[in-house]
Amino acid sequence: MANGDDSGSTILPTEDNNGRLTRLEGMMANLAGVIQNLQQQMLQTPPAPPAGIEIPPPVILRQGGELNVKEFLKLKPPTFTGGMDARIVKSWISALEKIFKVMRCTDQQKVALAVYQLQGEAERWWEIIEPQNQGINWRQFLALFKDKYLPQSIEDAKSTEFQQLRQRGFMTVTAYEAEFTNLAEYAPHIVADENKKAQKFEDGLKYEIRKVVRPMRLPTYADVVDRALLVEQEIEESRRFTENHKRQNSDAGNKNGGGANKRPNTGPMNNGRQGGDQRERVPRCQTCGKEHFGIYRSIITCYGCGRQGHYKSECPNLPSGANVVPMNKTVAVGKPNARVQCWTSDG
């Protein structure tokens, strides 16, 4: 290396400096070759994974730098036609966001795909406001969409509905839990943590279930739901057991003659027998078709005037005194003053 004086001379490269520069250039050339090889390998089909190793499914990206709408439609995204039904609106947004997460869409792509799924009145709504909202992101689109189809008044009403939610009537614990889940998102301050959520659910249970669950002081929402389901099953089994027991007692009473609808036997065929287990079945009369003991007394015909409905002794058409039996006359026993077709045991 040459020495310099105070005037400041330049340092001339030596043979060692030239060698180092040559080696550095060679290293750069090798690095460029390695990068080129890596790029070519990325474009080629990757080798099959080793046996026993599960490879996650490929993420659906874009073809040629643009979003593939056909791949989006293969995921069966829901359409939206309009209306202020809070559940439909929330469900539509949630379903799209799940698909956007899989496809790794940008904000602008989310808006484009969401608009593609608008139909009917909702599509006309967007056509009207689109010129003033060019290039908006997903958050801005959701704000416009909710202002139209999920205004604050509806969310407030749903929040009130959640606060007043109770398990009433024939509502099961399963149905109550489903409604609780649907409405909880409208009042996040009430279910801010597991303890508050569990307490709110417990407060809405039927008294017969709540009085069993509450003393357990369960810490989580899942624990309260699970125990409420078990208590409900026990109550239902107890109710069925009680009903079956009553039914068996009622059937046994009917078999022993204790039924309230059975007619007691009071006719001559009873022969003084008492007790429901000794009563005979009432026969059906061949003349009148009804069930009774004895012979049915049909139509009575008077021997005096020939008319029906009275005896000769009661005949109003005979002369006065004609139906009076003289004191010194003997009345034939067993010979009535009228023809009788049938007699019952009551006659």
Tab-separated table of C-alpha atoms in Angstrom:
chain	number	residue	atom	x	y	z
A	1	MET	CA	0.000	0.000	0.000
A	2	ALA	CA	1.439	3.438	-0.919
A	3	ASN	CA	2.007	6.017	1.802
A	4	GLY	CA	0.325	9.371	1.524
A	5	ASP	CA	1.630	12.758	2.491
A	6	ASP	CA	-0.131	15.643	4.207
A	7	SER	CA	-1.529	16.869	0.874
A	8	GLY	CA	-3.810	13.772	0.877
A	9	SER	CA	-3.014	11.276	-1.836
A	10	THR	CA	-5.534	8.516	-2.911
A	11	ILE	CA	-5.126	4.868	-1.845
A	12	LEU	CA	-4.399	2.729	-4.867
A	13	PRO	CA	-5.858	-0.792	-4.952
A	14	THR	CA	-3.392	-3.583	-4.494
A	15	GLU	CA	-3.527	-7.176	-5.774
A	16	ASP	CA	-5.254	-8.332	-2.547
A	17	ASN	CA	-8.111	-5.847	-3.035
A	18	ASN	CA	-8.662	-7.035	-6.589
A	19	GLY	CA	-8.917	-10.653	-5.401
A	20	ARG	CA	-11.542	-9.861	-2.773
A	21	LEU	CA	-13.643	-7.979	-5.323
A	22	THR	CA	-13.512	-10.925	-7.708
A	23	ARG	CA	-14.634	-13.333	-5.007
A	24	LEU	CA	-17.557	-11.035	-4.029
A	25	GLU	CA	-18.743	-10.875	-7.619
A	26	GLY	CA	-18.668	-14.665	-7.786
A	27	MET	CA	-20.743	-14.957	-4.610
A	28	MET	CA	-23.367	-12.584	-5.986
A	29	ALA	CA	-23.592	-14.624	-9.165
A	30	ASN	CA	-24.072	-17.827	-7.186
A	31	LEU	CA	-26.777	-16.196	-5.042
A	32	ALA	CA	-28.637	-15.070	-8.142
A	33	GLY	CA	-28.573	-18.631	-9.439
A	34	VAL	CA	-29.957	-19.981	-6.173
A	35	ILE	CA	-32.806	-17.463	-6.234
A	36	GLN	CA	-33.642	-18.393	-9.815
A	37	ASN	CA	-33.761	-22.085	-8.928
A	38	LEU	CA	-36.069	-21.418	-5.985
A	39	GLN	CA	-38.443	-19.460	-8.180
A	40	GLN	CA	-38.587	-22.293	-10.691
A	41	GLN	CA	-39.278	-24.834	-7.943
A	42	MET	CA	-42.170	-22.748	-6.617
A	43	LEU	CA	-43.812	-22.850	-10.040
A	44	GLN	CA	-43.509	-26.630	-10.270
A	45	THR	CA	-45.937	-29.145	-8.676
A	46	PRO	CA	-44.833	-29.814	-5.096
A	47	PRO	CA	-43.815	-33.373	-4.225
A	48	ALA	CA	-46.247	-35.677	-2.449
A	49	PRO	CA	-46.205	-35.307	1.347
A	50	PRO	CA	-44.717	-38.109	3.433
A	51	ALA	CA	-47.124	-40.843	4.503
A	52	GLY	CA	-48.931	-40.217	7.763
A	53	ILE	CA	-48.630	-36.432	7.652
A	54	GLU	CA	-51.919	-34.577	7.203
A	55	ILE	CA	-51.654	-31.561	4.925
A	56	PRO	CA	-54.219	-28.766	5.404
A	57	PRO	CA	-56.404	-27.935	2.380
A	58	PRO	CA	-55.060	-25.217	0.122
A	59	VAL	CA	-56.317	-21.716	0.671
A	60	ILE	CA	-58.510	-20.455	-2.153
A	61	LEU	CA	-56.703	-17.474	-3.566
A	62	ARG	CA	-56.977	-15.570	-6.815
A	63	GLN	CA	-56.169	-16.622	-10.341
A	64	GLY	CA	-54.008	-14.223	-12.280
A	65	GLY	CA	-54.104	-11.687	-9.448
A	66	GLU	CA	-57.915	-11.342	-9.596
A	67	LEU	CA	-60.556	-12.917	-7.384
A	68	ASN	CA	-62.112	-16.091	-8.779
A	69	VAL	CA	-65.898	-15.624	-8.468
A	70	LYS	CA	-66.560	-19.233	-9.480
A	71	GLU	CA	-64.597	-20.480	-6.496
A	72	PHE	CA	-66.556	-18.082	-4.301
A	73	LEU	CA	-69.875	-19.435	-5.576
A	74	LYS	CA	-68.740	-23.013	-4.971
A	75	LEU	CA	-68.806	-22.190	-1.250
A	76	LYS	CA	-72.571	-21.519	-1.594
A	77	PRO	CA	-72.757	-18.008	-0.173
A	78	PRO	CA	-76.296	-16.898	0.789
A	79	THR	CA	-78.157	-14.182	-1.071
A	80	PHE	CA	-79.985	-11.252	0.507
A	81	THR	CA	-83.220	-9.856	-0.910
A	82	GLY	CA	-84.038	-7.208	1.699
A	83	GLY	CA	-86.222	-6.863	4.770
A	84	MET	CA	-85.564	-5.842	8.365
A	85	ASP	CA	-85.434	-9.290	9.921
A	86	ALA	CA	-82.586	-9.078	12.407
A	87	ARG	CA	-81.833	-12.790	12.326
A	88	ILE	CA	-81.646	-12.953	8.535
A	89	VAL	CA	-79.430	-9.866	8.367
A	90	LYS	CA	-77.040	-11.167	11.025
A	91	SER	CA	-76.933	-14.624	9.468
A	92	TRP	CA	-76.137	-13.232	6.010
A	93	ILE	CA	-73.250	-11.104	7.280
A	94	SER	CA	-71.836	-13.946	9.386
A	95	ALA	CA	-71.943	-16.438	6.497
A	96	LEU	CA	-70.137	-14.080	4.119
A	97	GLU	CA	-67.436	-13.229	6.631
A	98	LYS	CA	-66.674	-16.927	7.111
A	99	ILE	CA	-66.136	-17.289	3.362
A	100	PHE	CA	-64.055	-14.111	3.171
A	101	LYS	CA	-61.798	-15.476	5.888
A	102	VAL	CA	-61.156	-18.689	3.941
A	103	MET	CA	-60.491	-16.840	0.677
A	104	ARG	CA	-58.351	-14.139	2.321
A	105	CYS	CA	-60.186	-11.359	0.549
A	106	THR	CA	-59.207	-7.714	0.737
A	107	ASP	CA	-61.732	-5.113	1.930
A	108	GLN	CA	-62.613	-4.052	-1.611
A	109	GLN	CA	-63.055	-7.659	-2.686
A	110	LYS	CA	-65.381	-8.294	0.272
A	111	VAL	CA	-67.576	-5.412	-0.828
A	112	ALA	CA	-67.623	-6.604	-4.443
A	113	LEU	CA	-68.621	-10.151	-3.495
A	114	ALA	CA	-71.247	-8.993	-0.995
A	115	VAL	CA	-72.839	-6.722	-3.590
A	116	TYR	CA	-72.835	-9.655	-6.026
A	117	GLN	CA	-75.092	-11.542	-3.587
A	118	LEU	CA	-77.682	-8.761	-3.270
A	119	GLN	CA	-80.970	-9.442	-5.049
A	120	GLY	CA	-84.382	-7.863	-5.430
A	121	GLU	CA	-85.026	-4.807	-3.278
A	122	ALA	CA	-81.557	-4.975	-1.723
A	123	GLU	CA	-79.915	-4.887	-5.144
A	124	ARG	CA	-81.960	-1.823	-6.123
A	125	TRP	CA	-80.974	-0.130	-2.869
A	126	TRP	CA	-77.284	-0.571	-3.670
A	127	GLU	CA	-77.684	0.657	-7.238
A	128	ILE	CA	-79.086	3.906	-5.850
A	129	ILE	CA	-76.340	4.587	-3.295
A	130	GLU	CA	-73.380	3.086	-5.173
A	131	PRO	CA	-72.419	6.264	-7.099
A	132	GLN	CA	-71.865	8.102	-3.806
A	133	ASN	CA	-69.957	5.210	-2.226
A	134	GLN	CA	-67.324	4.197	-4.758
A	135	GLY	CA	-64.234	2.490	-3.327
A	136	ILE	CA	-65.561	2.005	0.225
A	137	ASN	CA	-64.092	-0.697	2.438
A	138	TRP	CA	-65.913	-3.551	4.173
A	139	ARG	CA	-66.429	-1.710	7.461
A	140	GLN	CA	-68.012	1.240	5.655
A	141	PHE	CA	-70.242	-1.087	3.631
A	142	LEU	CA	-71.478	-2.794	6.802
A	143	ALA	CA	-72.316	0.571	8.343
A	144	LEU	CA	-74.447	1.515	5.321
A	145	PHE	CA	-76.020	-1.936	5.185
A	146	LYS	CA	-76.993	-1.973	8.872
A	147	ASP	CA	-78.368	1.562	8.740
A	148	LYS	CA	-80.748	0.330	6.055
A	149	TYR	CA	-81.683	-3.173	7.219
A	150	LEU	CA	-80.732	-3.297	10.900
A	151	PRO	CA	-81.366	0.175	12.362
A	152	GLN	CA	-80.646	0.975	15.983
A	153	SER	CA	-84.329	0.829	16.908
A	154	ILE	CA	-84.455	-2.866	15.994
A	155	GLU	CA	-81.280	-3.626	17.914
A	156	ASP	CA	-82.694	-1.825	20.969
A	157	ALA	CA	-85.910	-3.854	20.726
A	158	LYS	CA	-83.906	-7.082	20.540
A	159	SER	CA	-81.866	-6.003	23.556
A	160	THR	CA	-85.065	-5.441	25.543
A	161	GLU	CA	-86.395	-8.805	24.383
A	162	PHE	CA	-83.248	-10.478	25.672
A	163	GLN	CA	-83.460	-8.767	29.044
A	164	GLN	CA	-87.067	-9.986	29.453
A	165	LEU	CA	-86.410	-13.507	28.159
A	166	ARG	CA	-87.772	-16.248	30.443
A	167	GLN	CA	-88.494	-19.963	30.105
A	168	ARG	CA	-92.285	-20.008	30.171
A	169	GLY	CA	-95.096	-22.450	29.508
A	170	PHE	CA	-94.092	-25.524	27.554
A	171	MET	CA	-90.702	-24.086	26.485
A	172	THR	CA	-87.956	-26.632	27.036
A	173	VAL	CA	-84.456	-25.844	28.275
A	174	THR	CA	-83.139	-26.562	24.772
A	175	ALA	CA	-85.516	-24.063	23.170
A	176	TYR	CA	-84.760	-21.483	25.870
A	177	GLU	CA	-81.019	-21.867	25.338
A	178	ALA	CA	-81.377	-21.426	21.563
A	179	GLU	CA	-83.361	-18.207	22.003
A	180	PHE	CA	-80.885	-17.024	24.634
A	181	THR	CA	-77.990	-17.499	22.204
A	182	ASN	CA	-79.780	-15.696	19.366
A	183	LEU	CA	-80.548	-12.619	21.465
A	184	ALA	CA	-77.398	-12.395	23.602
A	185	GLU	CA	-75.427	-10.521	20.934
A	186	TYR	CA	-77.853	-7.585	21.176
A	187	ALA	CA	-76.980	-7.020	24.848
A	188	PRO	CA	-73.249	-7.747	25.198
A	189	HIS	CA	-73.009	-5.708	28.413
A	190	ILE	CA	-75.297	-8.210	30.175
A	191	VAL	CA	-73.198	-11.242	29.195
A	192	ALA	CA	-69.783	-9.614	29.329
A	193	ASP	CA	-68.147	-12.642	30.983
A	194	GLU	CA	-68.904	-16.284	31.784
A	195	ASN	CA	-70.188	-15.554	35.269
A	196	LYS	CA	-72.670	-12.894	34.107
A	197	LYS	CA	-73.821	-15.043	31.216
A	198	ALA	CA	-74.409	-18.028	33.496
A	199	GLN	CA	-76.275	-15.865	36.014
A	200	LYS	CA	-78.533	-14.380	33.345
A	201	PHE	CA	-79.412	-17.809	31.941
A	202	GLU	CA	-80.078	-19.174	35.414
A	203	ASP	CA	-82.392	-16.264	36.277
A	204	GLY	CA	-84.608	-17.070	33.294
A	205	LEU	CA	-85.142	-20.755	34.080
A	206	LYS	CA	-88.490	-22.061	35.338
A	207	TYR	CA	-88.756	-21.953	39.113
A	208	GLU	CA	-88.926	-25.737	39.489
A	209	ILE	CA	-85.583	-25.999	37.652
A	210	ARG	CA	-83.980	-22.847	39.025
A	211	LYS	CA	-84.565	-23.818	42.671
A	212	VAL	CA	-82.455	-26.950	42.087
A	213	VAL	CA	-79.708	-25.376	39.977
A	214	ARG	CA	-79.115	-22.126	41.881
A	215	PRO	CA	-77.783	-23.615	45.145
A	216	MET	CA	-75.078	-25.384	43.127
A	217	ARG	CA	-73.427	-22.014	42.324
A	218	LEU	CA	-72.112	-23.236	38.975
A	219	PRO	CA	-69.345	-20.987	37.582
A	220	THR	CA	-69.801	-21.270	33.806
A	221	TYR	CA	-72.615	-20.937	31.315
A	222	ALA	CA	-72.044	-24.442	29.947
A	223	ASP	CA	-72.314	-25.929	33.448
A	224	VAL	CA	-75.633	-24.192	34.114
A	225	VAL	CA	-77.111	-25.333	30.790
A	226	ASP	CA	-75.976	-28.916	31.312
A	227	ARG	CA	-77.366	-29.148	34.851
A	228	ALA	CA	-80.652	-27.503	33.830
A	229	LEU	CA	-81.105	-30.157	31.141
A	230	LEU	CA	-80.540	-32.937	33.684
A	231	VAL	CA	-83.020	-31.437	36.159
A	232	GLU	CA	-85.606	-31.076	33.400
A	233	GLN	CA	-85.202	-34.760	32.513
A	234	GLU	CA	-85.698	-35.781	36.143
A	235	ILE	CA	-88.867	-33.674	36.417
A	236	GLU	CA	-90.277	-35.163	33.227
A	237	GLU	CA	-89.570	-38.730	34.364
A	238	SER	CA	-91.238	-38.033	37.713
A	239	ARG	CA	-94.305	-36.624	35.965
A	240	ARG	CA	-94.619	-39.676	33.701
A	241	PHE	CA	-94.272	-42.022	36.671
A	242	THR	CA	-97.069	-40.227	38.555
A	243	GLU	CA	-99.395	-40.319	35.550
A	244	ASN	CA	-98.782	-44.028	34.968
A	245	HIS	CA	-99.419	-44.786	38.640
A	246	LYS	CA	-102.748	-42.926	38.569
A	247	ARG	CA	-103.764	-44.702	35.376
A	248	GLN	CA	-102.996	-48.113	36.858
A	249	ASN	CA	-105.060	-47.349	39.965
A	250	SER	CA	-107.967	-46.171	37.815
A	251	ASP	CA	-107.880	-49.327	35.691
A	252	ALA	CA	-107.806	-51.524	38.790
A	253	GLY	CA	-110.836	-49.705	40.223
A	254	ASN	CA	-112.821	-50.226	37.039
A	255	LYS	CA	-112.036	-53.952	37.016
A	256	ASN	CA	-113.323	-54.248	40.600
A	257	GLY	CA	-116.630	-52.593	39.733
A	258	GLY	CA	-115.724	-49.251	41.223
A	259	GLY	CA	-116.529	-47.295	38.092
A	260	ALA	CA	-118.981	-44.438	38.513
A	261	ASN	CA	-120.775	-45.222	35.233
A	262	LYS	CA	-121.917	-48.745	36.220
A	263	ARG	CA	-125.661	-49.161	37.010
A	264	PRO	CA	-126.417	-50.985	40.257
A	265	ASN	CA	-128.548	-54.150	40.114
A	266	THR	CA	-131.814	-53.669	42.002
A	267	GLY	CA	-134.134	-56.085	40.169
A	268	PRO	CA	-135.307	-59.518	41.184
A	269	MET	CA	-132.401	-61.175	39.403
A	270	ASN	CA	-130.023	-59.609	41.907
A	271	ASN	CA	-131.196	-62.191	44.489
A	272	GLY	CA	-129.947	-60.007	47.326
A	273	ARG	CA	-126.334	-60.248	46.272
A	274	GLN	CA	-124.214	-57.228	47.126
A	275	GLY	CA	-120.758	-56.119	46.197
A	276	GLY	CA	-119.469	-54.844	42.887
A	277	ASP	CA	-117.624	-58.040	42.129
A	278	GLN	CA	-120.899	-60.102	42.145
A	279	ARG	CA	-123.059	-57.879	39.940
A	280	GLU	CA	-124.223	-59.433	36.689
A	281	ARG	CA	-124.016	-57.838	33.304
A	282	VAL	CA	-127.288	-56.096	32.332
A	283	PRO	CA	-128.829	-57.941	29.318
A	284	ARG	CA	-130.132	-56.242	26.176
A	285	CYS	CA	-133.946	-56.462	25.654
A	286	GLN	CA	-135.021	-58.068	22.360
A	287	THR	CA	-138.215	-55.940	22.296
A	288	CYS	CA	-136.976	-52.370	22.925
A	289	GLY	CA	-133.255	-52.807	22.231
A	290	LYS	CA	-132.248	-51.284	25.599
A	291	GLU	CA	-130.299	-52.862	28.447
A	292	HIS	CA	-132.458	-53.799	31.510
A	293	PHE	CA	-133.543	-56.734	33.628
A	294	GLY	CA	-136.977	-58.335	33.253
A	295	ILE	CA	-139.490	-58.041	30.401
A	296	TYR	CA	-140.287	-54.716	28.820
A	297	ARG	CA	-143.833	-53.508	29.431
A	298	SER	CA	-145.016	-52.326	26.046
A	299	ILE	CA	-148.370	-50.796	25.160
A	300	ILE	CA	-151.374	-51.419	27.453
A	301	THR	CA	-154.815	-51.984	25.810
A	302	CYS	CA	-158.083	-51.434	27.718
A	303	TYR	CA	-160.630	-54.322	27.574
A	304	GLY	CA	-163.484	-51.856	28.019
A	305	CYS	CA	-163.040	-49.322	25.225
A	306	GLY	CA	-160.277	-50.989	23.242
A	307	ARG	CA	-157.979	-47.985	23.483
A	308	GLN	CA	-154.371	-48.075	24.557
A	309	GLY	CA	-152.624	-46.475	27.473
A	310	HIS	CA	-154.811	-47.540	30.473
A	311	TYR	CA	-156.455	-50.483	32.200
A	312	LYS	CA	-160.191	-51.190	32.115
A	313	SER	CA	-160.433	-50.256	35.789
A	314	GLU	CA	-158.997	-46.845	34.878
A	315	CYS	CA	-161.100	-46.410	31.728
A	316	PRO	CA	-162.718	-42.957	31.597
A	317	ASN	CA	-165.182	-44.094	28.892
A	318	LEU	CA	-167.131	-46.644	30.998
A	319	PRO	CA	-170.388	-45.630	32.738
A	320	SER	CA	-170.029	-44.442	36.290
A	321	GLY	CA	-169.590	-47.352	38.643
A	322	ALA	CA	-169.021	-49.868	35.889
A	323	ASN	CA	-165.446	-50.338	36.905
A	324	VAL	CA	-166.229	-50.708	40.634
A	325	VAL	CA	-165.924	-54.249	41.906
A	326	PRO	CA	-168.856	-55.269	44.192
A	327	MET	CA	-167.877	-56.096	47.732
A	328	ASN	CA	-169.561	-59.525	47.616
A	329	LYS	CA	-167.847	-60.524	44.425
A	330	THR	CA	-164.641	-62.385	44.303
A	331	VAL	CA	-162.035	-60.886	42.077
A	332	ALA	CA	-160.048	-63.326	40.035
A	333	VAL	CA	-156.430	-63.075	40.902
A	334	GLY	CA	-153.898	-62.869	38.130
A	335	LYS	CA	-156.377	-61.729	35.451
A	336	PRO	CA	-155.710	-58.081	34.633
A	337	ASN	CA	-158.294	-55.846	32.924
A	338	ALA	CA	-156.060	-55.272	29.915
A	339	ARG	CA	-153.803	-57.074	27.508
A	340	VAL	CA	-150.145	-56.608	28.323
A	341	GLN	CA	-147.600	-57.439	25.681
A	342	CYS	CA	-144.466	-57.228	27.826
A	343	TRP	CA	-143.782	-56.785	31.515
A	344	THR	CA	-140.684	-55.532	33.225
A	345	SER	CA	-139.598	-56.313	36.697
A	346	ASP	CA	-140.833	-52.850	37.704
A	347	GLY	CA	-144.490	-53.583	36.681
